Amino acid sequence: MPPVAKTRMPARWAAIIVAETVVLATPAEEFGPVPSPDGKLVAFVRDRDEVAVLTLATGDVRGLLPAARNASYTDGDLELAWSPDGRYLAATALDEGRWISSVVVIPAAGGSPIDVTRSGYEERAPRWSREGWMLTFLSDRFGQRSHGSWG
């Protein structure tokens, strides 16, 4: 079998010219951008609590998870993860009627969030498998219990 030729990508730090373009500028506070795998959408947190998606080609922004389902204390505590095919977004969200986080999956095209954890304990840090057929997350189910007291 002949040897495989290795190609090397140029390092980003070695770029001579870097052009930056503003893709969204509104009075709202927007942060935590997570680009979709195909680079056409960007999920982000708007005004500390709402999860929204920007379509780069058109500049359209639509909400995926309303602010009522989240409460952010610090930057980065609302975690977002695109499925490898870009059809779904996994996110942390407050359980309805409770003050505890669960992991939800939201269709990128829009629709209701689906609570995939349904335990009543704290869940966070959603991550998709490379193929997209598995979603993992951290949970307090069998460790630190969040009921009665703080563990």
CSV table of N, CA and C in Angstrom, one decimal:
chain,number,residue,atom,x,y,z
A,1,MET,N,0.8,-1.2,0.0
A,1,MET,CA,0.0,0.0,0.0
A,1,MET,C,0.9,1.2,0.0
A,2,PRO,N,0.7,2.2,-0.9
A,2,PRO,CA,1.5,3.4,-1.0
A,2,PRO,C,1.3,4.3,0.3
A,3,PRO,N,2.3,5.0,0.6
A,3,PRO,CA,2.1,6.0,1.8
A,3,PRO,C,1.1,7.0,1.5
A,4,VAL,N,0.4,7.5,2.5
A,4,VAL,CA,-0.7,8.5,2.4
A,4,VAL,C,0.0,9.9,2.5
A,5,ALA,N,-0.2,10.7,1.5
A,5,ALA,CA,0.3,12.1,1.5
A,5,ALA,C,-0.4,12.9,2.6
A,6,LYS,N,0.4,13.6,3.4
A,6,LYS,CA,-0.1,14.4,4.4
A,6,LYS,C,-0.2,15.9,4.0
A,7,THR,N,-1.3,16.5,4.2
A,7,THR,CA,-1.5,17.9,3.8
A,7,THR,C,-1.6,18.7,5.1
A,8,ARG,N,-1.1,19.8,5.2
A,8,ARG,CA,-1.0,20.6,6.4
A,8,ARG,C,-1.8,21.9,6.1
A,9,MET,N,-2.8,22.2,7.0
A,9,MET,CA,-3.5,23.4,6.9
A,9,MET,C,-2.7,24.6,7.5
A,10,PRO,N,-2.8,25.7,6.9
A,10,PRO,CA,-2.0,26.9,7.4
A,10,PRO,C,-2.6,27.3,8.8
A,11,ALA,N,-1.7,27.6,9.7
A,11,ALA,CA,-2.1,28.0,11.0
A,11,ALA,C,-2.9,29.3,11.0
A,12,ARG,N,-3.9,29.5,11.8
A,12,ARG,CA,-4.7,30.7,11.8
A,12,ARG,C,-3.9,31.9,12.4
A,13,TRP,N,-3.0,31.6,13.3
A,13,TRP,CA,-2.2,32.7,13.9
A,13,TRP,C,-1.2,33.2,12.8
A,14,ALA,N,-1.0,32.5,11.8
A,14,ALA,CA,0.0,32.9,10.8
A,14,ALA,C,-0.7,33.8,9.7
A,15,ALA,N,-2.0,34.0,9.8
A,15,ALA,CA,-2.7,34.8,8.8
A,15,ALA,C,-2.2,36.2,8.7
A,16,ILE,N,-2.1,36.7,7.5
A,16,ILE,CA,-1.6,38.1,7.4
A,16,ILE,C,-2.8,39.0,7.5
A,17,ILE,N,-3.9,38.7,6.8
A,17,ILE,CA,-5.0,39.6,6.9
A,17,ILE,C,-6.2,38.9,7.4
A,18,VAL,N,-6.8,39.5,8.5
A,18,VAL,CA,-8.0,38.9,9.1
A,18,VAL,C,-9.1,39.9,9.0
A,19,ALA,N,-10.2,39.6,8.4
A,19,ALA,CA,-11.3,40.5,8.3
A,19,ALA,C,-12.4,40.1,9.2
A,20,GLU,N,-12.9,41.1,10.0
A,20,GLU,CA,-14.0,40.8,10.9
A,20,GLU,C,-15.2,41.6,10.5
A,21,THR,N,-16.4,40.9,10.6
A,21,THR,CA,-17.6,41.5,10.2
A,21,THR,C,-18.6,41.4,11.3
A,22,VAL,N,-19.3,42.4,11.6
A,22,VAL,CA,-20.4,42.4,12.6
A,22,VAL,C,-21.6,41.7,11.9
A,23,VAL,N,-22.1,40.6,12.6
A,23,VAL,CA,-23.2,39.9,12.0
A,23,VAL,C,-24.5,40.2,12.7
A,24,LEU,N,-24.4,40.8,13.9
A,24,LEU,CA,-25.6,41.1,14.6
A,24,LEU,C,-25.3,42.3,15.6
A,25,ALA,N,-26.1,43.4,15.4
A,25,ALA,CA,-25.9,44.5,16.3
A,25,ALA,C,-27.3,45.1,16.7
A,26,THR,N,-27.7,44.8,17.9
A,26,THR,CA,-29.0,45.3,18.4
A,26,THR,C,-28.7,45.9,19.8
A,27,PRO,N,-29.7,46.5,20.4
A,27,PRO,CA,-29.6,47.1,21.7
A,27,PRO,C,-29.5,46.0,22.8
A,28,ALA,N,-29.9,44.7,22.4
A,28,ALA,CA,-29.9,43.6,23.4
A,28,ALA,C,-28.5,43.2,23.7
A,29,GLU,N,-28.3,42.5,24.8
A,29,GLU,CA,-27.0,41.9,25.2
A,29,GLU,C,-27.0,40.5,24.6
A,30,GLU,N,-26.1,40.3,23.7
A,30,GLU,CA,-26.0,39.0,23.0
A,30,GLU,C,-24.6,38.4,23.3
A,31,PHE,N,-24.5,37.1,23.7
A,31,PHE,CA,-23.2,36.5,23.9
A,31,PHE,C,-23.3,35.0,23.8
A,32,GLY,N,-22.2,34.4,23.9
A,32,GLY,CA,-22.1,32.9,23.9
A,32,GLY,C,-22.4,32.3,22.5
A,33,PRO,N,-21.9,32.9,21.4
A,33,PRO,CA,-22.3,32.3,20.1
A,33,PRO,C,-21.8,30.9,19.9
A,34,VAL,N,-22.6,30.1,19.3
A,34,VAL,CA,-22.2,28.7,19.0
A,34,VAL,C,-22.7,28.4,17.5
A,35,PRO,N,-21.7,28.4,16.6
A,35,PRO,CA,-22.1,28.2,15.2
A,35,PRO,C,-22.6,26.8,14.9
A,36,SER,N,-23.5,26.6,14.0
A,36,SER,CA,-24.0,25.3,13.7
A,36,SER,C,-22.9,24.6,12.9
A,37,PRO,N,-23.0,23.3,12.8
A,37,PRO,CA,-21.9,22.5,12.0
A,37,PRO,C,-21.7,23.0,10.6
A,38,ASP,N,-22.8,23.4,9.9
A,38,ASP,CA,-22.6,23.8,8.5
A,38,ASP,C,-22.3,25.3,8.4
A,39,GLY,N,-22.2,26.0,9.5
A,39,GLY,CA,-21.9,27.4,9.5
A,39,GLY,C,-22.9,28.4,9.1
A,40,LYS,N,-24.2,27.9,8.9
A,40,LYS,CA,-25.2,28.8,8.4
A,40,LYS,C,-26.0,29.4,9.5
A,41,LEU,N,-26.0,28.9,10.7
A,41,LEU,CA,-26.8,29.4,11.8
A,41,LEU,C,-25.8,29.6,13.0
A,42,VAL,N,-26.2,30.6,13.9
A,42,VAL,CA,-25.5,30.8,15.1
A,42,VAL,C,-26.5,30.9,16.3
A,43,ALA,N,-26.3,30.0,17.2
A,43,ALA,CA,-27.1,30.0,18.4
A,43,ALA,C,-26.4,30.9,19.4
A,44,PHE,N,-27.2,31.6,20.2
A,44,PHE,CA,-26.6,32.5,21.2
A,44,PHE,C,-27.6,32.8,22.3
A,45,VAL,N,-27.1,33.5,23.3
A,45,VAL,CA,-28.0,33.9,24.5
A,45,VAL,C,-28.3,35.4,24.3
A,46,ARG,N,-29.6,35.7,24.4
A,46,ARG,CA,-29.9,37.1,24.2
A,46,ARG,C,-30.5,37.6,25.6
A,47,ASP,N,-30.0,38.8,26.0
A,47,ASP,CA,-30.5,39.4,27.2
A,47,ASP,C,-30.4,38.4,28.4
A,48,ARG,N,-29.3,37.7,28.5
A,48,ARG,CA,-29.0,36.9,29.7
A,48,ARG,C,-29.8,35.5,29.7
A,49,ASP,N,-31.0,35.4,29.2
A,49,ASP,CA,-31.8,34.3,29.4
A,49,ASP,C,-32.4,33.6,28.2
A,50,GLU,N,-32.7,34.3,27.2
A,50,GLU,CA,-33.3,33.7,26.0
A,50,GLU,C,-32.3,33.1,25.1
A,51,VAL,N,-32.6,31.9,24.6
A,51,VAL,CA,-31.8,31.2,23.6
A,51,VAL,C,-32.4,31.6,22.2
A,52,ALA,N,-31.6,32.1,21.3
A,52,ALA,CA,-32.0,32.5,20.0
A,52,ALA,C,-31.1,32.0,18.9
A,53,VAL,N,-31.5,32.1,17.7
A,53,VAL,CA,-30.7,31.6,16.5
A,53,VAL,C,-30.7,32.7,15.5
A,54,LEU,N,-29.5,33.0,15.0
A,54,LEU,CA,-29.3,33.9,13.9
A,54,LEU,C,-29.0,33.1,12.6
A,55,THR,N,-29.8,33.4,11.5
A,55,THR,CA,-29.5,32.9,10.2
A,55,THR,C,-28.5,33.8,9.5
A,56,LEU,N,-27.3,33.4,9.3
A,56,LEU,CA,-26.3,34.3,8.8
A,56,LEU,C,-26.6,34.9,7.4
A,57,ALA,N,-27.2,34.1,6.5
A,57,ALA,CA,-27.5,34.5,5.1
A,57,ALA,C,-28.5,35.7,5.1
A,58,THR,N,-29.5,35.6,6.0
A,58,THR,CA,-30.5,36.6,5.9
A,58,THR,C,-30.5,37.7,7.1
A,59,GLY,N,-29.8,37.3,8.1
A,59,GLY,CA,-29.8,38.2,9.3
A,59,GLY,C,-31.0,38.0,10.2
A,60,ASP,N,-31.9,37.1,9.9
A,60,ASP,CA,-33.1,36.8,10.7
A,60,ASP,C,-32.7,36.2,12.0
A,61,VAL,N,-33.4,36.7,13.1
A,61,VAL,CA,-33.2,36.1,14.4
A,61,VAL,C,-34.5,35.6,14.9
A,62,ARG,N,-34.5,34.4,15.5
A,62,ARG,CA,-35.7,33.9,16.1
A,62,ARG,C,-35.4,33.2,17.4
A,63,GLY,N,-36.3,33.3,18.3
A,63,GLY,CA,-36.1,32.7,19.6
A,63,GLY,C,-36.4,31.2,19.6
A,64,LEU,N,-35.6,30.4,20.3
A,64,LEU,CA,-35.8,29.0,20.3
A,64,LEU,C,-36.3,28.6,21.7
A,65,LEU,N,-35.8,29.2,22.7
A,65,LEU,CA,-36.1,28.9,24.1
A,65,LEU,C,-36.3,30.2,24.9
A,66,PRO,N,-37.6,30.5,25.3
A,66,PRO,CA,-37.9,31.8,25.9
A,66,PRO,C,-37.2,32.0,27.2
A,67,ALA,N,-37.0,33.3,27.6
A,67,ALA,CA,-36.3,33.7,28.8
A,67,ALA,C,-36.9,33.1,30.0
A,68,ALA,N,-38.2,32.8,30.0
A,68,ALA,CA,-38.9,32.3,31.2
A,68,ALA,C,-38.4,30.9,31.5
A,69,ARG,N,-37.7,30.2,30.6
A,69,ARG,CA,-37.2,28.8,30.9
A,69,ARG,C,-35.7,28.9,31.3
A,70,ASN,N,-35.1,30.0,31.6
A,70,ASN,CA,-33.7,30.1,32.0
A,70,ASN,C,-33.5,31.2,33.0
A,71,ALA,N,-32.4,31.1,33.7
A,71,ALA,CA,-32.0,32.2,34.6
A,71,ALA,C,-30.5,32.1,34.7
A,72,SER,N,-29.8,33.1,34.1
A,72,SER,CA,-28.4,33.1,34.1
A,72,SER,C,-27.8,33.9,35.2
A,73,TYR,N,-26.8,33.2,36.0
A,73,TYR,CA,-26.1,33.9,37.0
A,73,TYR,C,-24.8,34.5,36.5
A,74,THR,N,-24.1,33.7,35.7
A,74,THR,CA,-22.8,34.1,35.2
A,74,THR,C,-22.7,33.8,33.7
A,75,ASP,N,-21.8,34.4,33.1
A,75,ASP,CA,-21.6,34.1,31.6
A,75,ASP,C,-21.2,32.7,31.5
A,76,GLY,N,-21.8,32.0,30.5
A,76,GLY,CA,-21.5,30.6,30.1
A,76,GLY,C,-22.2,29.6,30.9
A,77,ASP,N,-23.1,30.0,31.8
A,77,ASP,CA,-23.9,29.0,32.6
A,77,ASP,C,-25.1,28.4,31.8
A,78,LEU,N,-25.5,29.0,30.7
A,78,LEU,CA,-26.5,28.4,29.8
A,78,LEU,C,-25.7,27.8,28.7
A,79,GLU,N,-25.7,26.4,28.6
A,79,GLU,CA,-24.9,25.7,27.7
A,79,GLU,C,-25.7,25.2,26.5
A,80,LEU,N,-25.1,25.4,25.3
A,80,LEU,CA,-25.7,25.1,24.0
A,80,LEU,C,-24.8,24.1,23.3
A,81,ALA,N,-25.4,23.2,22.6
A,81,ALA,CA,-24.6,22.2,21.8
A,81,ALA,C,-25.5,21.8,20.5
A,82,TRP,N,-24.9,22.0,19.3
A,82,TRP,CA,-25.6,21.6,18.1
A,82,TRP,C,-25.4,20.1,17.9
A,83,SER,N,-26.5,19.5,17.4
A,83,SER,CA,-26.3,18.1,16.9
A,83,SER,C,-25.4,18.1,15.7
A,84,PRO,N,-24.7,17.1,15.4
A,84,PRO,CA,-23.8,17.1,14.2
A,84,PRO,C,-24.4,17.4,12.9
A,85,ASP,N,-25.7,17.0,12.7
A,85,ASP,CA,-26.4,17.4,11.5
A,85,ASP,C,-27.0,18.8,11.5
A,86,GLY,N,-26.9,19.5,12.6
A,86,GLY,CA,-27.5,20.8,12.7
A,86,GLY,C,-29.0,20.9,12.8
A,87,ARG,N,-29.7,19.8,12.9
A,87,ARG,CA,-31.1,19.8,13.0
A,87,ARG,C,-31.7,20.1,14.4
A,88,TYR,N,-30.8,19.9,15.4
A,88,TYR,CA,-31.3,20.1,16.8
A,88,TYR,C,-30.2,20.9,17.6
A,89,LEU,N,-30.7,21.6,18.6
A,89,LEU,CA,-29.9,22.3,19.6
A,89,LEU,C,-30.2,21.7,21.0
A,90,ALA,N,-29.2,21.2,21.7
A,90,ALA,CA,-29.4,20.8,23.1
A,90,ALA,C,-29.0,22.0,23.9
A,91,ALA,N,-29.7,22.2,25.0
A,91,ALA,CA,-29.5,23.4,25.9
A,91,ALA,C,-29.9,23.0,27.3
A,92,THR,N,-29.3,23.8,28.3
A,92,THR,CA,-29.8,23.7,29.6
A,92,THR,C,-31.0,24.6,29.7
A,93,ALA,N,-32.0,24.2,30.5
A,93,ALA,CA,-33.2,25.0,30.7
A,93,ALA,C,-33.8,24.7,32.1
A,94,LEU,N,-34.5,25.7,32.6
A,94,LEU,CA,-35.2,25.4,33.9
A,94,LEU,C,-36.4,24.5,33.7
A,95,ASP,N,-36.6,23.5,34.6
A,95,ASP,CA,-37.8,22.7,34.5
A,95,ASP,C,-39.0,23.7,34.7
A,96,GLU,N,-40.1,23.4,34.0
A,96,GLU,CA,-41.2,24.2,34.2
A,96,GLU,C,-41.8,24.1,35.6
A,97,GLY,N,-41.9,25.3,36.2
A,97,GLY,CA,-42.4,25.4,37.6
A,97,GLY,C,-41.4,25.0,38.6
A,98,ARG,N,-40.2,24.8,38.3
A,98,ARG,CA,-39.1,24.5,39.3
A,98,ARG,C,-37.9,25.3,39.0
A,99,TRP,N,-37.0,25.4,40.0
A,99,TRP,CA,-35.8,26.2,39.9
A,99,TRP,C,-34.6,25.2,39.9
A,100,ILE,N,-34.6,24.4,38.8
A,100,ILE,CA,-33.5,23.4,38.7
A,100,ILE,C,-33.4,23.1,37.2
A,101,SER,N,-32.1,23.0,36.8
A,101,SER,CA,-31.8,22.8,35.3
A,101,SER,C,-32.0,21.4,34.8
A,102,SER,N,-32.5,21.3,33.6
A,102,SER,CA,-32.6,20.1,32.9
A,102,SER,C,-32.0,20.3,31.5
A,103,VAL,N,-31.9,19.2,30.7
A,103,VAL,CA,-31.3,19.3,29.4
A,103,VAL,C,-32.5,19.2,28.4
A,104,VAL,N,-32.7,20.1,27.5
A,104,VAL,CA,-33.7,20.0,26.5
A,104,VAL,C,-33.1,20.0,25.1
A,105,VAL,N,-33.9,19.4,24.2
A,105,VAL,CA,-33.5,19.4,22.8
A,105,VAL,C,-34.6,20.1,22.0
A,106,ILE,N,-34.1,21.1,21.2
A,106,ILE,CA,-35.0,22.0,20.5
A,106,ILE,C,-34.8,21.8,19.0
A,107,PRO,N,-35.8,21.5,18.2
A,107,PRO,CA,-35.6,21.5,16.7
A,107,PRO,C,-35.1,22.9,16.2
A,108,ALA,N,-34.1,22.9,15.4
A,108,ALA,CA,-33.5,24.1,14.9
A,108,ALA,C,-34.5,24.9,14.1
A,109,ALA,N,-35.4,24.2,13.4
A,109,ALA,CA,-36.4,24.8,12.6
A,109,ALA,C,-37.5,25.4,13.4
A,110,GLY,N,-37.5,25.2,14.7
A,110,GLY,CA,-38.5,25.8,15.6
A,110,GLY,C,-39.4,24.7,16.1
A,111,GLY,N,-40.0,24.9,17.3
A,111,GLY,CA,-40.8,23.9,17.9
A,111,GLY,C,-40.6,23.9,19.4
A,112,SER,N,-41.4,23.1,20.1
A,112,SER,CA,-41.3,23.0,21.5
A,112,SER,C,-40.0,22.3,22.0
A,113,PRO,N,-39.4,22.8,23.1
A,113,PRO,CA,-38.3,22.0,23.6
A,113,PRO,C,-38.7,20.7,24.2
A,114,ILE,N,-37.9,19.7,24.1
A,114,ILE,CA,-38.2,18.4,24.6
A,114,ILE,C,-37.3,18.1,25.8
A,115,ASP,N,-37.8,17.9,27.0
A,115,ASP,CA,-37.0,17.6,28.1
A,115,ASP,C,-36.5,16.2,28.0
A,116,VAL,N,-35.2,16.0,27.8
A,116,VAL,CA,-34.7,14.6,27.6
A,116,VAL,C,-34.2,14.0,28.9
A,117,THR,N,-34.1,14.8,30.0
A,117,THR,CA,-33.6,14.3,31.2
A,117,THR,C,-34.7,13.8,32.2
A,118,ARG,N,-35.7,14.6,32.4
A,118,ARG,CA,-36.9,14.3,33.2
A,118,ARG,C,-36.6,13.6,34.5
A,119,SER,N,-35.6,14.1,35.3
A,119,SER,CA,-35.3,13.4,36.6
A,119,SER,C,-35.7,14.2,37.8
A,120,GLY,N,-35.8,15.5,37.7
A,120,GLY,CA,-36.0,16.3,38.9
A,120,GLY,C,-34.7,16.7,39.6
A,121,TYR,N,-33.6,16.3,39.1
A,121,TYR,CA,-32.3,16.6,39.6
A,121,TYR,C,-31.6,17.6,38.7
A,122,GLU,N,-30.5,18.2,39.1
A,122,GLU,CA,-29.8,19.1,38.3
A,122,GLU,C,-29.1,18.4,37.1
A,123,GLU,N,-29.3,18.8,35.9
A,123,GLU,CA,-28.6,18.3,34.7
A,123,GLU,C,-28.0,19.5,33.9
A,124,ARG,N,-26.9,19.2,33.3
A,124,ARG,CA,-26.2,20.3,32.6
A,124,ARG,C,-25.1,19.7,31.6
A,125,ALA,N,-24.5,20.6,30.9
A,125,ALA,CA,-23.3,20.2,30.0
A,125,ALA,C,-23.7,19.2,28.9
A,126,PRO,N,-24.7,19.5,28.1
A,126,PRO,CA,-25.1,18.6,27.0
A,126,PRO,C,-24.0,18.5,26.0
A,127,ARG,N,-23.7,17.3,25.5
A,127,ARG,CA,-22.7,17.1,24.4
A,127,ARG,C,-23.3,15.9,23.5
A,128,TRP,N,-23.2,16.1,22.2
A,128,TRP,CA,-23.6,15.1,21.2
A,128,TRP,C,-22.5,14.2,20.9
A,129,SER,N,-22.7,13.0,20.6
A,129,SER,CA,-21.7,12.1,20.0
A,129,SER,C,-21.4,12.5,18.6
A,130,ARG,N,-20.3,12.1,18.1
A,130,ARG,CA,-19.8,12.6,16.8
A,130,ARG,C,-20.8,12.2,15.7
A,131,GLU,N,-21.5,11.0,15.8
A,131,GLU,CA,-22.5,10.6,14.8
A,131,GLU,C,-23.8,11.2,15.1
A,132,GLY,N,-24.1,11.8,16.3
A,132,GLY,CA,-25.3,12.4,16.6
A,132,GLY,C,-26.4,11.5,17.1
A,133,TRP,N,-26.1,10.3,17.4
A,133,TRP,CA,-27.2,9.3,17.8
A,133,TRP,C,-27.2,9.2,19.4
A,134,MET,N,-26.3,10.0,20.0
A,134,MET,CA,-26.3,9.9,21.5
A,134,MET,C,-26.0,11.3,22.0
A,135,LEU,N,-26.7,11.7,23.1
A,135,LEU,CA,-26.6,12.9,23.8
A,135,LEU,C,-26.2,12.6,25.2
A,136,THR,N,-25.1,13.1,25.7
A,136,THR,CA,-24.6,12.9,27.1
A,136,THR,C,-24.8,14.2,27.8
A,137,PHE,N,-24.8,14.1,29.2
A,137,PHE,CA,-24.9,15.3,30.0
A,137,PHE,C,-24.5,14.9,31.4
A,138,LEU,N,-24.2,15.9,32.2
A,138,LEU,CA,-23.8,15.7,33.6
A,138,LEU,C,-25.1,15.7,34.5
A,139,SER,N,-25.2,14.9,35.5
A,139,SER,CA,-26.4,14.9,36.3
A,139,SER,C,-26.0,14.7,37.8
A,140,ASP,N,-26.9,15.2,38.7
A,140,ASP,CA,-26.8,15.0,40.1
A,140,ASP,C,-27.6,13.8,40.6
A,141,ARG,N,-28.2,13.0,39.7
A,141,ARG,CA,-29.1,12.0,40.1
A,141,ARG,C,-28.5,11.0,41.1
A,142,PHE,N,-27.3,10.6,40.9
A,142,PHE,CA,-26.7,9.6,41.7
A,142,PHE,C,-25.5,10.1,42.5
A,143,GLY,N,-25.4,11.4,42.6
A,143,GLY,CA,-24.3,12.0,43.3
A,143,GLY,C,-24.9,13.0,44.3
A,144,GLN,N,-24.5,14.3,44.2
A,144,GLN,CA,-24.9,15.3,45.0
A,144,GLN,C,-26.4,15.5,44.8
A,145,ARG,N,-27.2,15.3,45.8
A,145,ARG,CA,-28.7,15.5,45.7
A,145,ARG,C,-29.0,16.9,46.0
A,146,SER,N,-29.9,17.5,45.2
A,146,SER,CA,-30.2,18.9,45.4
A,146,SER,C,-31.5,19.1,46.1
A,147,HIS,N,-32.1,18.1,46.6
A,147,HIS,CA,-33.4,18.3,47.4
A,147,HIS,C,-33.1,18.3,48.9
A,148,GLY,N,-34.0,18.9,49.6
A,148,GLY,CA,-33.9,18.9,51.1
A,148,GLY,C,-32.9,19.9,51.6
A,149,SER,N,-31.7,19.9,51.0
A,149,SER,CA,-30.7,20.8,51.3
A,149,SER,C,-29.8,20.9,50.1
A,150,TRP,N,-28.6,21.4,50.2
A,150,TRP,CA,-27.7,21.5,49.0
A,150,TRP,C,-26.7,20.5,49.1
A,151,GLY,N,-27.0,19.3,49.2
A,151,GLY,CA,-26.1,18.2,49.0
A,151,GLY,C,-25.4,17.6,50.2
